[in-house]
Coordinates of C-alpha atoms in Angstrom, one line a residue:
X441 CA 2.7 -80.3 -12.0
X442 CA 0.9 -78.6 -14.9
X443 CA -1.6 -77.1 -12.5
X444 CA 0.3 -76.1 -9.8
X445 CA 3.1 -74.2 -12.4
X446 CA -0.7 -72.3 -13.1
X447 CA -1.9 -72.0 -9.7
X448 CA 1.7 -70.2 -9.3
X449 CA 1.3 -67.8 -12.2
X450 CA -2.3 -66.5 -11.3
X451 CA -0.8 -65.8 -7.9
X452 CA 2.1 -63.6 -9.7
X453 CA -0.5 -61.7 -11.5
X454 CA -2.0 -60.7 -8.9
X455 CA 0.6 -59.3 -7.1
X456 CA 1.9 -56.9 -9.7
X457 CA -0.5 -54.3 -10.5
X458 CA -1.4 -54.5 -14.1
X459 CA -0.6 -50.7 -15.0
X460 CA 3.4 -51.7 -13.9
X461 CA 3.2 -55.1 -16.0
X462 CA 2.4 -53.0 -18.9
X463 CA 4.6 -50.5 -18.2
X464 CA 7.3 -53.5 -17.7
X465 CA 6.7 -54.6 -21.3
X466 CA 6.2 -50.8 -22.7
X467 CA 10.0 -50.8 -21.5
X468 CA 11.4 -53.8 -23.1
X469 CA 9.5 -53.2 -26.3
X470 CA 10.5 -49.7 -27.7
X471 CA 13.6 -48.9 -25.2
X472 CA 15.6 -51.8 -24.3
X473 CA 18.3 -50.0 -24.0
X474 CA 17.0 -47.4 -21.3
X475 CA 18.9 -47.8 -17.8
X476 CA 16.9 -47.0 -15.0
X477 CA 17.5 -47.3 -11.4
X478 CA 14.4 -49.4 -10.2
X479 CA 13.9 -48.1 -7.1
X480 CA 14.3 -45.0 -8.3
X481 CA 11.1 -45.0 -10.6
X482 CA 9.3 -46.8 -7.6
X483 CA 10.3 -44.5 -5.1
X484 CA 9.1 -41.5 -7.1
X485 CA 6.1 -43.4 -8.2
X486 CA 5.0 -44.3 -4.7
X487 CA 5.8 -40.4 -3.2
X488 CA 3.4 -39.3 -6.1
X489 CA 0.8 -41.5 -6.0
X490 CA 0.0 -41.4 -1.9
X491 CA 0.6 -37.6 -2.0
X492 CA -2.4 -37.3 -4.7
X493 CA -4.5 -40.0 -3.3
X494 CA -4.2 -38.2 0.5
X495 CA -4.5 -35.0 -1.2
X496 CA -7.5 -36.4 -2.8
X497 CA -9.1 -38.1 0.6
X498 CA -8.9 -34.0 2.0
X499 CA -10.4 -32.6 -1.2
X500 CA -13.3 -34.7 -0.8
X501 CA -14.0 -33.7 2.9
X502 CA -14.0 -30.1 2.1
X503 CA -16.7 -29.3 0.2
X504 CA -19.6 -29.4 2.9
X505 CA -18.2 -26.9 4.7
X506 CA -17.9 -24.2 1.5
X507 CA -21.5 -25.4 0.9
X508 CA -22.9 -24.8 4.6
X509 CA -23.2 -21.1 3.3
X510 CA -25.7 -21.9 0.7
X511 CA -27.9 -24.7 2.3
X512 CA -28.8 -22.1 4.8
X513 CA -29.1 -18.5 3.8
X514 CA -30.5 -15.8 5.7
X515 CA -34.5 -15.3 4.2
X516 CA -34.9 -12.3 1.8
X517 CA -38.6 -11.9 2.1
X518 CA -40.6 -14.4 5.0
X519 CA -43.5 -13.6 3.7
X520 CA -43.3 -15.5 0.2
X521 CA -40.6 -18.8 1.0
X522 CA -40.3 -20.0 -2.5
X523 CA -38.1 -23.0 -2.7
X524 CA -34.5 -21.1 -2.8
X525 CA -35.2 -18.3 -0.7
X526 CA -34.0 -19.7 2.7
X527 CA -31.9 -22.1 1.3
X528 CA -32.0 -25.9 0.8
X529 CA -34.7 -27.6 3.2
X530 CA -34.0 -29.3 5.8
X531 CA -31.0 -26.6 6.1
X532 CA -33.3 -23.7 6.0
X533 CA -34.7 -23.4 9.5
X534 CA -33.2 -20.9 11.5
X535 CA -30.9 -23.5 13.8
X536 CA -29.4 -24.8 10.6
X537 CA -26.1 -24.3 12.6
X538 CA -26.8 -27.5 15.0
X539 CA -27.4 -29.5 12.2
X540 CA -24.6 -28.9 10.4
X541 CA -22.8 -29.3 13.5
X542 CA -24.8 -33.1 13.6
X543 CA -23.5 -33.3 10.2
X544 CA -19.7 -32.2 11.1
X545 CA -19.4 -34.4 14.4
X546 CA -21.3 -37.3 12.2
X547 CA -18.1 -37.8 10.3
X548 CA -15.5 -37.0 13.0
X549 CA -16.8 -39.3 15.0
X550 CA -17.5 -42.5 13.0
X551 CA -14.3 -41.2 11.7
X552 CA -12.2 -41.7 14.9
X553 CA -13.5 -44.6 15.6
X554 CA -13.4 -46.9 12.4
X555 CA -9.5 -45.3 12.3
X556 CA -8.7 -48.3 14.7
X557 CA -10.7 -51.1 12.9
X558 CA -9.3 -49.7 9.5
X559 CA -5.8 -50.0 10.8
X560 CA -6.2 -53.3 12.2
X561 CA -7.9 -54.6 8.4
X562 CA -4.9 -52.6 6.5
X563 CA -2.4 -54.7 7.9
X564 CA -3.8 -57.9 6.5
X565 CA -4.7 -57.3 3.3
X566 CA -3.0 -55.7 0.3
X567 CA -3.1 -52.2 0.5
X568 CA -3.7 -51.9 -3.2
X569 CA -7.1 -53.2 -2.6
X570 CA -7.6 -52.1 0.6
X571 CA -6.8 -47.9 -0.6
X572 CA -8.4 -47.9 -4.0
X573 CA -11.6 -49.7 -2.9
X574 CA -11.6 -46.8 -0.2
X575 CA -11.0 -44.3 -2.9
X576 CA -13.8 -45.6 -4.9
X577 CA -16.2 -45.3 -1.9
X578 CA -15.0 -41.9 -0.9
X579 CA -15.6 -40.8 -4.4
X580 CA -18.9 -42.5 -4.2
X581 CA -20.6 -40.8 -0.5
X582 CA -18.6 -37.5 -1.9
X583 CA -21.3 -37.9 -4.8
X584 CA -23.9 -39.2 -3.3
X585 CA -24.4 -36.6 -0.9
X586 CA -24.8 -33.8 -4.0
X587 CA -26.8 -36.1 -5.6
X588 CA -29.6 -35.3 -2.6
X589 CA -29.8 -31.7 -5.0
X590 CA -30.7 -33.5 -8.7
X591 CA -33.1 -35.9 -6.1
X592 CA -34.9 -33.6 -4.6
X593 CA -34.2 -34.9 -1.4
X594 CA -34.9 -33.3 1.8
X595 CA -34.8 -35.6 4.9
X596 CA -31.9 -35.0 7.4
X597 CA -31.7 -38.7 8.1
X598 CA -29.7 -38.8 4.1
X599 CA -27.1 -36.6 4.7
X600 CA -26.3 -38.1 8.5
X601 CA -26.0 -41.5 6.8
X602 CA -23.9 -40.3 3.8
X603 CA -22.0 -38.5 6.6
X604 CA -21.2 -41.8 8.8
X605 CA -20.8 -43.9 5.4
X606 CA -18.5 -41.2 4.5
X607 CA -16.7 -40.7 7.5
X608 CA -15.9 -45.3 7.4
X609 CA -14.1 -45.0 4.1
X610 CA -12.3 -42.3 4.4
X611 CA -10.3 -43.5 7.3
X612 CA -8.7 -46.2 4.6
X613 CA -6.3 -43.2 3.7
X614 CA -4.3 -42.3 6.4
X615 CA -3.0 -45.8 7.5
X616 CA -2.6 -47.0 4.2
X617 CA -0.6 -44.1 2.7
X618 CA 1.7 -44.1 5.7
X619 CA 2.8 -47.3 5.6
X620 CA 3.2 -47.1 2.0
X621 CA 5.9 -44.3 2.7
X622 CA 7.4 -46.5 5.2
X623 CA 7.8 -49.6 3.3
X624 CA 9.5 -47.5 0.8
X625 CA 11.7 -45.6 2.7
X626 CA 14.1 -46.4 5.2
X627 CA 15.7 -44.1 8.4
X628 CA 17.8 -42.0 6.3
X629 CA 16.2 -38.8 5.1
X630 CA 12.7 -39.9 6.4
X631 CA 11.8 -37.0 8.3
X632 CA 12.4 -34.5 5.6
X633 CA 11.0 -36.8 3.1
X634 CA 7.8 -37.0 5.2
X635 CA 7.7 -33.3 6.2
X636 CA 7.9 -32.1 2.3
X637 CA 5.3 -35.1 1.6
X638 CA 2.6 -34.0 3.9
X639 CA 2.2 -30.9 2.5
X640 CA -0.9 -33.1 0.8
X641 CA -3.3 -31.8 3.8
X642 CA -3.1 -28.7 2.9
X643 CA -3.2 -28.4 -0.8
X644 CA -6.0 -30.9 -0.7
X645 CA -8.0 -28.7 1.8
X646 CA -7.4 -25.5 -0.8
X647 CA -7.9 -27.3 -3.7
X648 CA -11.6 -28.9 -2.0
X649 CA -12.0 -25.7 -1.3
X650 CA -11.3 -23.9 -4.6
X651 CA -13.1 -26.3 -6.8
X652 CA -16.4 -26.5 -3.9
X653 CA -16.3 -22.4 -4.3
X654 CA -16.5 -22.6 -7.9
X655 CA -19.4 -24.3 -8.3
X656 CA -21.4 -22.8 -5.1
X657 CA -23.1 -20.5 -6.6
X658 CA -24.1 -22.1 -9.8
X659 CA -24.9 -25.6 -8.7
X660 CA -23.4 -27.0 -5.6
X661 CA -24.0 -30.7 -6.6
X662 CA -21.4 -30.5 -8.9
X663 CA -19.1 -28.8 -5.4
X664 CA -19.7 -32.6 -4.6
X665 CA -19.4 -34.4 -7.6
X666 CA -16.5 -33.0 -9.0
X667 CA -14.0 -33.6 -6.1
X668 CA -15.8 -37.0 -5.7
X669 CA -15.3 -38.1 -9.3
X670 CA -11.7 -37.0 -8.8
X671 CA -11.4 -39.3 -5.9
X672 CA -12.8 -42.0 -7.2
X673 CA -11.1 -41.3 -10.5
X674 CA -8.0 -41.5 -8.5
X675 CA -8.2 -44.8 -6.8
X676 CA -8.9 -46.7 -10.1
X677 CA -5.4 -45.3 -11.4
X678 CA -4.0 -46.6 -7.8
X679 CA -5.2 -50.1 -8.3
X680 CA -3.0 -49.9 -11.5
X681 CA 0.0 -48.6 -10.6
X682 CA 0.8 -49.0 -7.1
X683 CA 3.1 -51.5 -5.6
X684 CA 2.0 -52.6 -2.4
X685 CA 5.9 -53.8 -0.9
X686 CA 9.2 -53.3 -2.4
X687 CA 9.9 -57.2 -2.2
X688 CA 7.3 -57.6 -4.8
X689 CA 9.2 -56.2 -7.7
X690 CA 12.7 -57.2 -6.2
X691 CA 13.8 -54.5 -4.1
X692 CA 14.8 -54.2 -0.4
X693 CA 11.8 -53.5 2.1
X694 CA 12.5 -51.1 4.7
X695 CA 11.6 -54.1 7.0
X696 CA 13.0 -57.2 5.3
X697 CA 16.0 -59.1 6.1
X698 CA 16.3 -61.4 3.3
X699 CA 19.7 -61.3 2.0
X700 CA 20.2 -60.3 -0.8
X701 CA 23.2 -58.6 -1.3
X702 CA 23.5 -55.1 -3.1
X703 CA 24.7 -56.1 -6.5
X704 CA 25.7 -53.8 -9.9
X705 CA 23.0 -54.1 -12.6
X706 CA 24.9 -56.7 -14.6
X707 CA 24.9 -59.2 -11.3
X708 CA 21.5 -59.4 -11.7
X709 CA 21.5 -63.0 -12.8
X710 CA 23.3 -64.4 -9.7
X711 CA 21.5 -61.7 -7.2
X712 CA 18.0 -63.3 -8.5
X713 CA 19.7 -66.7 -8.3
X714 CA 20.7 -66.6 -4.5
X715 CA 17.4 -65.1 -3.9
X716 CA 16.0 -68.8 -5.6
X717 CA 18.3 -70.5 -3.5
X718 CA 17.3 -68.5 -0.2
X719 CA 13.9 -68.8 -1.4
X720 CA 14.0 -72.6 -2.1
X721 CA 15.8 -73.5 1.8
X722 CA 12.3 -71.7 3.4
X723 CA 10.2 -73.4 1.4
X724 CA 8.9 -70.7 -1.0
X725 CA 8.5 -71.0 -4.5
X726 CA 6.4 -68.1 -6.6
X727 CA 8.4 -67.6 -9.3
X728 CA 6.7 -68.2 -13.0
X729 CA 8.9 -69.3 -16.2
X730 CA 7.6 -65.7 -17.9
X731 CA 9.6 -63.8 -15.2
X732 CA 12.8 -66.4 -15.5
X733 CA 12.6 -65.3 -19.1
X734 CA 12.5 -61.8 -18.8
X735 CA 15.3 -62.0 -16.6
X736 CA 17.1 -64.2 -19.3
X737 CA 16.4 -61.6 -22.0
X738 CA 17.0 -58.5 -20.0
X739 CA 19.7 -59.6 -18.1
X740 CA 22.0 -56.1 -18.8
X741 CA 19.1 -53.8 -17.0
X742 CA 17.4 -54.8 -13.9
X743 CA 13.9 -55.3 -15.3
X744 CA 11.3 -53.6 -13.5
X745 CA 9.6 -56.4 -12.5
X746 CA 11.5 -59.2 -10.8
X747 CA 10.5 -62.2 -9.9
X748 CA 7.9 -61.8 -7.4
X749 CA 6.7 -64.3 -4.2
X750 CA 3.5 -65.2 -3.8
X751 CA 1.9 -64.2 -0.6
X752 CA 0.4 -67.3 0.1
X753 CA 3.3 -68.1 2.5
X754 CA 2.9 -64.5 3.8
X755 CA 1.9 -65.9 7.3
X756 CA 4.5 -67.4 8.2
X757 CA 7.1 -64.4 7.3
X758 CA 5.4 -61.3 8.9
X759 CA 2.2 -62.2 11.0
X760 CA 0.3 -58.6 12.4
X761 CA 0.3 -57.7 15.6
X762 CA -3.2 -56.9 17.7
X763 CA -4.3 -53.7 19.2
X764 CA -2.6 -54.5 22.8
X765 CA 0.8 -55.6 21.3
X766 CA 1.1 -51.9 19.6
X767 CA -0.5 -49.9 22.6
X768 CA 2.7 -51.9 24.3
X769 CA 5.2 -50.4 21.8
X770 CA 6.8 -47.9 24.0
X771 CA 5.8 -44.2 23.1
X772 CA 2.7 -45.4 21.4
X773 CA 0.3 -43.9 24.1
X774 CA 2.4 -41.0 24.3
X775 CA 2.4 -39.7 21.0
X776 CA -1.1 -40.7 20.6
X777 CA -2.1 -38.3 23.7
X778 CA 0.0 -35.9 22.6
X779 CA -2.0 -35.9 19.4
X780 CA -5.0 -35.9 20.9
X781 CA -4.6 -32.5 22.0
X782 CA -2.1 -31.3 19.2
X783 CA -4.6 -32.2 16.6
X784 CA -7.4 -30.4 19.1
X785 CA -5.8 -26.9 18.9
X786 CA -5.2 -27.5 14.8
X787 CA -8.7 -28.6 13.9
X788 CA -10.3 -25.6 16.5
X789 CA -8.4 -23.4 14.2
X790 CA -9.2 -24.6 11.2
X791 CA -12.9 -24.5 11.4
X792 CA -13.4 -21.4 14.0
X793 CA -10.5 -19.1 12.2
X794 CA -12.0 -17.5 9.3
X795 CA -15.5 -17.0 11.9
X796 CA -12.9 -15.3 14.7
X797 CA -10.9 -13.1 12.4
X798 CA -14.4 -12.0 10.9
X799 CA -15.5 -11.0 14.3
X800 CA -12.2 -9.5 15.7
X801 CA -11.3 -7.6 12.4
X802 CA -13.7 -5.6 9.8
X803 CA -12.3 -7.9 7.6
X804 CA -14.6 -9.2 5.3
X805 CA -15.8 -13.3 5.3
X806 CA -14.0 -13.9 1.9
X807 CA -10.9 -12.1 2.9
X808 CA -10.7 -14.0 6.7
X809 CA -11.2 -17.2 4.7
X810 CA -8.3 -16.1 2.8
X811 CA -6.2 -15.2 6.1
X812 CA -7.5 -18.2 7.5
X813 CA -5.2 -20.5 4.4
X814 CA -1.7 -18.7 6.1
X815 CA -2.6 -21.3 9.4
X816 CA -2.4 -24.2 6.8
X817 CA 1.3 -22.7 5.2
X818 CA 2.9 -22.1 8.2
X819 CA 1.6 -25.9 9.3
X820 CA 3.8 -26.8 5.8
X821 CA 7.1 -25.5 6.9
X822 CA 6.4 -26.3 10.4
X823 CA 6.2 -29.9 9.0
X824 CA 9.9 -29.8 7.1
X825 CA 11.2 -28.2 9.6
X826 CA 10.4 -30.9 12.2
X827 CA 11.1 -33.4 9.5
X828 CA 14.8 -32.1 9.2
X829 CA 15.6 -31.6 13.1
X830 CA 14.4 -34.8 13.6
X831 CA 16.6 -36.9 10.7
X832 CA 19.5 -34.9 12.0
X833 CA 19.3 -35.3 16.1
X834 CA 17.1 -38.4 16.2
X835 CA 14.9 -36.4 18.5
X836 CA 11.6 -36.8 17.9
X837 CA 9.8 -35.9 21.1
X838 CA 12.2 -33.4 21.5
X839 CA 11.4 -31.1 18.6
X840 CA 7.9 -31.6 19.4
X841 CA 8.3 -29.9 22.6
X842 CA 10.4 -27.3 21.5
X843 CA 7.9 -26.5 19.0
X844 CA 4.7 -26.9 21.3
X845 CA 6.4 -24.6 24.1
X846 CA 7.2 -21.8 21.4
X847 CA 3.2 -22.9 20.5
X848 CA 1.7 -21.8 23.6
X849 CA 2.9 -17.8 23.8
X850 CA 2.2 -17.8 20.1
X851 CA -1.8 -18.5 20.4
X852 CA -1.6 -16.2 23.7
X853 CA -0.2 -13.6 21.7
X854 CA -2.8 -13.9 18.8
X855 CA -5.3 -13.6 21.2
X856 CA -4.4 -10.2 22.7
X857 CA -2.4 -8.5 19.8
X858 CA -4.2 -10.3 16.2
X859 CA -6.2 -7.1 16.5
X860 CA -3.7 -4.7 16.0
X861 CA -2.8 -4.6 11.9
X862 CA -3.4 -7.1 8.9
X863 CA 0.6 -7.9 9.1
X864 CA 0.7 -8.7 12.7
X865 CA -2.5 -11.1 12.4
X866 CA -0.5 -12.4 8.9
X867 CA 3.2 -12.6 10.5
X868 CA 1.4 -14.5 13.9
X869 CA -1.0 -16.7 12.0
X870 CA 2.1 -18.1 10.2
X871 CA 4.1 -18.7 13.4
X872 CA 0.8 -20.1 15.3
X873 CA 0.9 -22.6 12.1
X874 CA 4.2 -23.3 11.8
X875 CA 4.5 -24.7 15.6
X876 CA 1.1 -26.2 16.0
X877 CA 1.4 -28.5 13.0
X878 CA 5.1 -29.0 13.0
X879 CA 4.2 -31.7 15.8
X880 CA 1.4 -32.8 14.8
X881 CA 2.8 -33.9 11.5
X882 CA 6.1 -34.9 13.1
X883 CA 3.5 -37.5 15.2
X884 CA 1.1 -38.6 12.4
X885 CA 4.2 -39.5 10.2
X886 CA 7.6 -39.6 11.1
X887 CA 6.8 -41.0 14.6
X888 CA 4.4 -43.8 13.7
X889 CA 6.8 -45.0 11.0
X890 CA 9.4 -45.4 13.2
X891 CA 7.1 -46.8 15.9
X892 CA 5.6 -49.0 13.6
X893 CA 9.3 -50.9 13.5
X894 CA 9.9 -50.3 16.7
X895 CA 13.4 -52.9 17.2
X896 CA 11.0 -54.1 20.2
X897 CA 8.5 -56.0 17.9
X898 CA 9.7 -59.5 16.8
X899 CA 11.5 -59.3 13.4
X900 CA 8.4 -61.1 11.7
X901 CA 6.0 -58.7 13.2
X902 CA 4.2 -56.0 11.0
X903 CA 2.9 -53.3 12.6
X904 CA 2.8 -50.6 11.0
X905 CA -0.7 -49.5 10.0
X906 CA -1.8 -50.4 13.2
X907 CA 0.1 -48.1 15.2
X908 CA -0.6 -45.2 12.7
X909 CA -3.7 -45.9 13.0
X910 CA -3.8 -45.9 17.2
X911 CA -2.0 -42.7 17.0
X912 CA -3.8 -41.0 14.1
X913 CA -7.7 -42.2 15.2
X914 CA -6.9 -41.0 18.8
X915 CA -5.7 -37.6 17.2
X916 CA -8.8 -37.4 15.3
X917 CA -10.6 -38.1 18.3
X918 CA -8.9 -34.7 19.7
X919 CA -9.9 -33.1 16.1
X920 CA -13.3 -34.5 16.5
X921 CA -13.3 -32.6 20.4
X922 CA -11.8 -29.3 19.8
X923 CA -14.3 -27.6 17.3
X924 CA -17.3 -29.2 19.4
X925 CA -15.9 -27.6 22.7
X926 CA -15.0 -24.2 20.9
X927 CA -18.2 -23.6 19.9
X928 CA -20.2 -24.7 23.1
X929 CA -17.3 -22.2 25.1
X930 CA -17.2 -19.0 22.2
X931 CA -20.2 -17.6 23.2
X932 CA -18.7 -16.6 26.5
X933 CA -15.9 -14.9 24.4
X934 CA -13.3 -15.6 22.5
X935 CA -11.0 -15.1 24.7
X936 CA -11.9 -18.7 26.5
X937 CA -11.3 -20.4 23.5
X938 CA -7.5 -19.3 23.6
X939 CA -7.7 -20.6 27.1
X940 CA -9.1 -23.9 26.3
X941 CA -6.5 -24.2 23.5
X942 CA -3.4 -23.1 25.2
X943 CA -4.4 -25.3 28.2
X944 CA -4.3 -28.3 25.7
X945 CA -1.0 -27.2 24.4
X946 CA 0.2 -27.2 27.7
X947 CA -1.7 -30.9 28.4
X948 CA 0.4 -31.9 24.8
X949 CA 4.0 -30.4 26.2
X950 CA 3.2 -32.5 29.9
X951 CA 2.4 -36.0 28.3
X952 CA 5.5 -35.8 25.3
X953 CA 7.9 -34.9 28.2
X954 CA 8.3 -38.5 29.3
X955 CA 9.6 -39.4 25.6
X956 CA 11.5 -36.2 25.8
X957 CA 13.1 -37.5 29.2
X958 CA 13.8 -41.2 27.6
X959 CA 15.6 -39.4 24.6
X960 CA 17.9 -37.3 26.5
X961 CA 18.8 -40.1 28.5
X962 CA 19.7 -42.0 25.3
X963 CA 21.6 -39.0 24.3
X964 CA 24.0 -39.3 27.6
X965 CA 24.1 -42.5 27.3
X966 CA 25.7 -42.8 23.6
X967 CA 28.0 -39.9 24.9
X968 CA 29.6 -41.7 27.3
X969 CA 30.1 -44.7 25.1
X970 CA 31.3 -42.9 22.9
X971 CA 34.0 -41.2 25.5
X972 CA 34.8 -45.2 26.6

């Protein structure tokens, strides 16, 4: 009995992350009297952390392309190549720009692809783990590749590998932070809650940027070190504090059914108790006498930490589903097509802009990279707006088309009139954002939470990560595309490029119609029950 009472207790420890057990007995030493709604403090916590962490993963994958500029500059005087003249070897021959285009499609490629392993590996293991060990090794290839500068090295083959390493790790973000957000919060308010939240893309690409041009000129190592010891800085602080499922520390999980009824503060007592006695008829018992003592003591407040269950019985409450069972989800392959080629027009635009508006305005290259930021803001309120709509008419596919059909003018438009003043390019730039990302982000969030617990699955199914990461690594395979192909058709004009990318907007509106059809169906259908 003695051992298994122990065997019980390491269990519990490790499902509550140390940083919130300390926090839990901060609290009940110097302000036992504080009342706090739980989930409140969770919530928050959990909206904060993923935000920086995500923030963190684009931070890191910004630097290289600040950088490009110095690893291959333009030679002052051929006839005496000193080390720094041309740039940094093997960057300074004069088709530097094919290698950093080895370099770019390096990561976007391994990138894609582990996206579907990484999904498949989230949904069995706890996330904790699973994102700050994916942190740490972010922060670690970030590193490693300016540590080529203090190592004098020069082969190519370095900065490919660090590039593929690179591009494996970072995929543990995006399906981990997702279903994070989803565990956390339920239907109500999602979209707007996930609209504000993703903001994260953006400020981490300015931020990678900002900190990568400080240190450009001076030392780029450090344009890698810096945003790499951030990330890895990062997912340490993550390992501490974040909870991996609201039924860990007591609270309702966006997919449980256990019931536990709502109760006032003071019921916590008998709310924990018919928990023990739900827990006790299936056969799970993971609750340690220190928890059923904390309870005692702090019976007026609902402690932070409940009691918590130990996952060894996980299996047989939620088993994951398999790569087939979520492409069968209806809408997965949808959405995940429709990504492909939202996320084709958004990445084209984020790496050719600031090269186009250089060469269709006498703006200078600092200023168009400046120009180039207003793309990213209007992608933020795109991204709300979407949210909103969406929470209010549960319309998903819907808003997307609206959007992508306002989309397609938009880019036609930029095309033929971006030309004419700064405010024009400024006032269609935002607009071009503003409906290009709004679905896209709609998709890569608010659509693969709610697909990810789909009423079709079996109750005990998880599927979350898996389905955000079907949607999200088939999107990147779009993001991975799009810059390739705008730089193979560019130099037979710009104009071709607008072509390409309103043909894929028009490729995007086609394959979301059929959700759009389903919904409006839906919609007649609750009318007239409603009329009944």
């Amino acid at each position: 009995m003695h051992h298994h009472y122990h065997h019980r207790k390491h269990i519990n420890m490790y499902d509550i992350p140390l940083g919130v057990w300390a926090a839990q007995k901060l609290s009940l030493v110097c302000c036992p009297r504080l009342q706090v709604r739980k989930d409140i403090i969770f919530k928050a916590s959990t909206i904060i952390l993923t935000y920086l962490a995500y923030a963190a993963y684009h931070m890191s994958r910004k630097p290289i392309s600040v950088v490009k500029s110095v690893l291959h500059e333009n030679c002052t005087n051929p006839k005496n190549t000193t080390d720094n003249d041309c740039g940094y070897p093997p960057f300074d021959v004069p088709d530097a720009s094919t290698l950093f285009g080895t370099l770019d499609s390096a990561f976007l490629v391994t990138y894609a692809i582990s996206m579907f392993v990484s999904g498949i590996v989230a949904e069995r293991v706890s996330l904790r783990y699973f994102l700050s060990l994916g942190m740490l090794f972010s922060g670690l290839f970030t590193l490693l590749f300016g540590a080529a500068k203090s190592w004098n090295i020069h082969t190519m083959w370095y900065f490919v590998i660090v590039q593929v390493l690179g591009g494996i790790v970072q995929t543990t973000g995006w399906p981990g932070v997702v279903t994070l957000m989803a565990r956390w919060f339920d239907r109500s308010k999602r979209g707007l809650i996930f609209g504000i939240w993703n903001s994260h893309t953006s400020v981490g690409n300015i931020l990678g940027t900002l900190i990568a041009a400080h240190f450009v000129e001076s030392n780029w190592m450090l344009s890698f070190a810096v945003p790499g010891a951030i990330m890895a800085a990062l997912g340490f602080v993550m390992f501490l504090f974040i909870v991996d499922d609201p039924e860990m520390v007591g609270l309702h999980s966006t997919h449980s059914h256990l019931p536990v009824p709502h109760s006032s503060l003071h019921e916590d007592e008998e709310r924990a108790q018919a928990v023990d006695n739900y827990d006790a008829n299936i056969g799970i018992h993971g609750y340690t006498d220190d928890y059923t003592e904390i309870n005692h003591r702090a019976s007026e407040r609902t402690p932070i930490l409940a009691r918590s269950r130990s996952q060894t019985n996980a299996q047989t409450e939620r088993n994951a589903v398999g790569i087939l069972q979520a492409l069968s989800i209806p809408g997965v392959v949808e959405f995940s097509l429709c990504l492909f080629f939202a996320k084709l027009v958004s990445y084209t635009f984020l790496y050719w802009l600031p090269l186009y508006i250089q060469s269709s305005t006498t703006l200078s290259p600092s200023v168009a990279a400046d120009l180039s930021t207003l793309f990213d803001i209007g992608g933020i309120f795109g991204a709300i707006a979407a949210g909103t709509v969406s929470d209010y008419s549960g319309m998903p596919a819907t808003t997307c088309l609206v959007l992508l059909v306002c989309a397609a003018p938009l880019l036609f438009m930029y095309a033929h009139l971006g030309g004419i003043s700064i405010v024009v390019n400024i006032v269609l730039l935002l607009l071009a954002g503003f409906m290009v990302n709004g679905p896209y982000a709609l998709i890569t969030t608010f659509v693969s939470a709610e697909l990810g617990q789909h009423q079709s699955l079996s109750h005990n199914a998880k599927a979350l990560a898996t389905v955000t990461a079907i949607i999200d690594g088939t999107g990147s395979v779009g993001a991975a595309v799009g810059p390739f192909l705008a730089g193979l058709v560019s130099q037979k004009g710009w104009e071709n490029v607008f072509n390409m990318l309103i043909c894929a907007d028009i490729l995007a509106m086609l394959i979301v119609s059929r959700q759009v059809v389903k919904e409006l169906l839906r919609l007649r259908r609750g009318r007239r029950i409603r009329i009944e």
